[in-house]
C-alpha positions as semicolon CSV with decimal commas, in nm:
position;residue;x (nm);y (nm);z (nm)
1;M;2,277;-0,113;1,440
2;N;2,573;0,081;1,647
3;S;2,851;-0,178;1,618
4;N;2,930;-0,531;1,499
5;L;2,824;-0,666;1,829
6;D;2,457;-0,567;1,767
7;A;2,501;-0,760;1,422
8;V;2,603;-1,050;1,616
9;L;2,348;-1,029;1,887
10;L;2,096;-1,015;1,604
11;Q;2,237;-1,301;1,444
12;N;2,212;-1,506;1,747
13;D;1,832;-1,423;1,791
14;L;1,794;-1,548;1,443
15;D;1,960;-1,876;1,561
16;C;1,714;-1,877;1,848
17;L;1,443;-1,851;1,630
18;F;1,510;-2,117;1,395
19;K;1,561;-2,353;1,683
20;W;1,256;-2,259;1,838
21;C;1,064;-2,310;1,527
22;T;1,236;-2,650;1,461
23;V;1,166;-2,769;1,854
24;N;0,792;-2,669;1,787
25;K;0,756;-2,826;1,458
26;L;0,709;-2,494;1,268
27;H;0,823;-2,481;0,907
28;L;1,009;-2,143;0,856
29;N;1,001;-2,079;0,484
30;I;1,383;-1,927;0,440
31;G;1,357;-1,854;0,093
32;K;1,088;-1,603;0,169
33;C;1,278;-1,431;0,464
34;R;1,434;-1,096;0,362
35;I;1,671;-0,817;0,525
36;L;1,556;-0,465;0,507
37;S;1,749;-0,219;0,676
38;Y;1,635;0,127;0,811
39;T;1,904;0,384;0,859
40;R;1,990;0,738;0,818
41;K;2,355;0,659;0,837
42;S;2,565;0,742;0,522
43;Q;2,773;0,439;0,592
44;P;2,554;0,160;0,759
45;L;2,687;-0,156;0,878
46;N;2,653;-0,432;0,635
47;H;2,648;-0,797;0,797
48;V;2,557;-1,123;0,656
49;Y;2,276;-1,297;0,819
50;K;2,213;-1,647;0,806
51;I;1,913;-1,871;0,876
52;N;2,020;-2,280;0,903
53;D;2,341;-2,175;0,729
54;L;2,136;-2,018;0,428
55;V;2,232;-1,650;0,347
56;L;1,932;-1,417;0,388
57;S;1,945;-1,158;0,059
58;C;1,942;-0,777;0,136
59;F;1,657;-0,582;-0,050
60;D;1,549;-0,219;-0,093
61;S;1,187;-0,282;-0,072
62;V;0,984;-0,553;0,060
63;R;0,604;-0,655;0,015
64;D;0,443;-0,792;0,320
65;L;0,088;-0,865;0,380
66;G;0,041;-0,657;0,063
67;I;0,217;-0,346;0,173
68;I;0,548;-0,252;0,026
69;F;0,808;-0,137;0,286
70;D;1,124;0,067;0,160
71;T;1,465;0,163;0,332
72;K;1,351;0,514;0,363
73;L;0,991;0,440;0,495
74;D;0,788;0,694;0,286
75;F;0,591;0,433;0,108
76;S;0,595;0,593;-0,242
77;Q;0,660;0,247;-0,425
78;H;0,358;0,132;-0,206
79;I;0,134;0,420;-0,307
80;N;0,227;0,436;-0,665
81;S;0,143;0,034;-0,695
82;M;-0,155;0,072;-0,497
83;S;-0,290;0,364;-0,736
84;S;-0,217;0,193;-1,031
85;K;-0,394;-0,125;-0,902
86;A;-0,713;0,113;-0,813
87;Y;-0,701;0,297;-1,135
88;R;-0,720;-0,035;-1,333
89;R;-1,002;-0,120;-1,107
90;L;-1,163;0,181;-1,169
91;R;-1,138;0,137;-1,549
92;I;-1,284;-0,196;-1,540
93;L;-1,571;-0,082;-1,289
94;K;-1,645;0,216;-1,576
95;R;-1,614;-0,035;-1,859
96;K;-1,845;-0,296;-1,688
97;T;-2,133;-0,034;-1,568
98;R;-2,179;0,141;-1,892
99;E;-2,559;0,054;-1,862
100;F;-2,603;0,114;-1,479
101;S;-2,813;0,419;-1,369
102;S;-2,818;0,378;-1,017
103;E;-2,607;0,595;-0,813
104;I;-2,624;0,359;-0,497
105;A;-2,519;0,062;-0,712
106;L;-2,211;0,229;-0,854
107;K;-2,093;0,366;-0,517
108;V;-2,135;0,011;-0,373
109;L;-1,923;-0,125;-0,641
110;N;-1,675;0,159;-0,607
111;Y;-1,658;0,106;-0,232
112;A;-1,597;-0,280;-0,282
113;H;-1,348;-0,267;-0,567
114;V;-1,183;0,063;-0,580
115;R;-1,192;0,256;-0,258
116;S;-1,133;-0,059;-0,031
117;S;-0,802;-0,115;-0,204
118;L;-0,704;0,254;-0,151
119;E;-0,798;0,236;0,238
120;Y;-0,643;-0,130;0,301
121;C;-0,391;-0,080;0,586
122;S;-0,379;0,302;0,537
123;I;-0,300;0,355;0,912
124;T;0,019;0,197;0,843
125;W;0,120;0,390;0,507
126;D;-0,082;0,695;0,572
127;P;0,097;0,972;0,361
128;N;0,225;1,274;0,519
129;Y;0,318;1,469;0,190
130;R;0,044;1,669;-0,018
131;N;0,164;1,522;-0,345
132;K;0,113;1,162;-0,217
133;I;-0,247;1,259;-0,072
134;E;-0,328;1,420;-0,424
135;I;-0,247;1,104;-0,621
136;I;-0,487;0,919;-0,404
137;E;-0,752;1,165;-0,380
138;R;-0,739;1,203;-0,763
139;I;-0,878;0,834;-0,800
140;Q;-1,158;0,915;-0,595
141;D;-1,220;1,235;-0,796
142;N;-1,212;1,027;-1,150
143;F;-1,470;0,826;-0,967
144;L;-1,704;1,134;-0,871
145;R;-1,661;1,289;-1,216
146;Y;-1,797;0,954;-1,358
147;L;-2,112;0,944;-1,128
148;L;-2,189;1,294;-1,244
149;Y;-2,154;1,199;-1,583
150;K;-2,400;0,906;-1,509
151;K;-2,623;1,160;-1,342
152;N;-2,623;1,439;-1,580
153;G;-2,516;1,283;-1,885
154;I;-2,225;1,531;-1,928
155;Y;-1,882;1,502;-1,813
156;L;-1,763;1,839;-1,642
157;Q;-1,403;1,922;-1,549
158;D;-1,409;2,233;-1,400
159;I;-1,631;2,137;-1,110
160;S;-1,442;2,117;-0,768
161;S;-1,367;1,788;-0,599
162;S;-1,505;1,914;-0,262
163;C;-1,851;2,006;-0,448
164;L;-1,821;1,666;-0,607
165;R;-1,815;1,499;-0,265
166;D;-2,072;1,717;-0,095
167;M;-2,293;1,660;-0,404
168;F;-2,271;1,275;-0,362
169;N;-2,241;1,261;0,006
170;I;-1,873;1,093;-0,005
171;L;-1,621;1,177;0,231
172;S;-1,258;1,251;0,128
173;L;-1,023;0,951;0,155
174;C;-0,811;1,183;0,395
175;S;-1,083;1,230;0,646
176;R;-1,204;0,872;0,659
């Protein structure tokens, strides 16, 4: 948005969208419509947008199809949320598989319940910063240490993550 004219044009587009939905008998849930602005300007243009005379709310972050988008597009909130969800799933997996001895079964369960949530739509939010990558890789490292414990009966902390990945033939999340 470079001027108020751009905001007016966007409002016209919203009006056209609503008319098109009405003509085609598509219900638009205006209560779920959100405004999220992306800008580097210190003083961004603030315009009140409406659909069918209902004001749309502005937000700093929005969840869409399971991904949290924020105004900076750095996906920190998404990575933190996804990581906590994956840790919860991993804790449940560990608790429910205490009696398991099959490495293959544990890997399959991890892929299905933990790793799949870490890889969901990763092409969209792929982290660029080392600290974000480490947060995600730490979850897999935790699982690999659990696998080693199940295999050897001891929990080793001083073994490297790359050694564990090689031992169990699991790629890092970054290389997938």
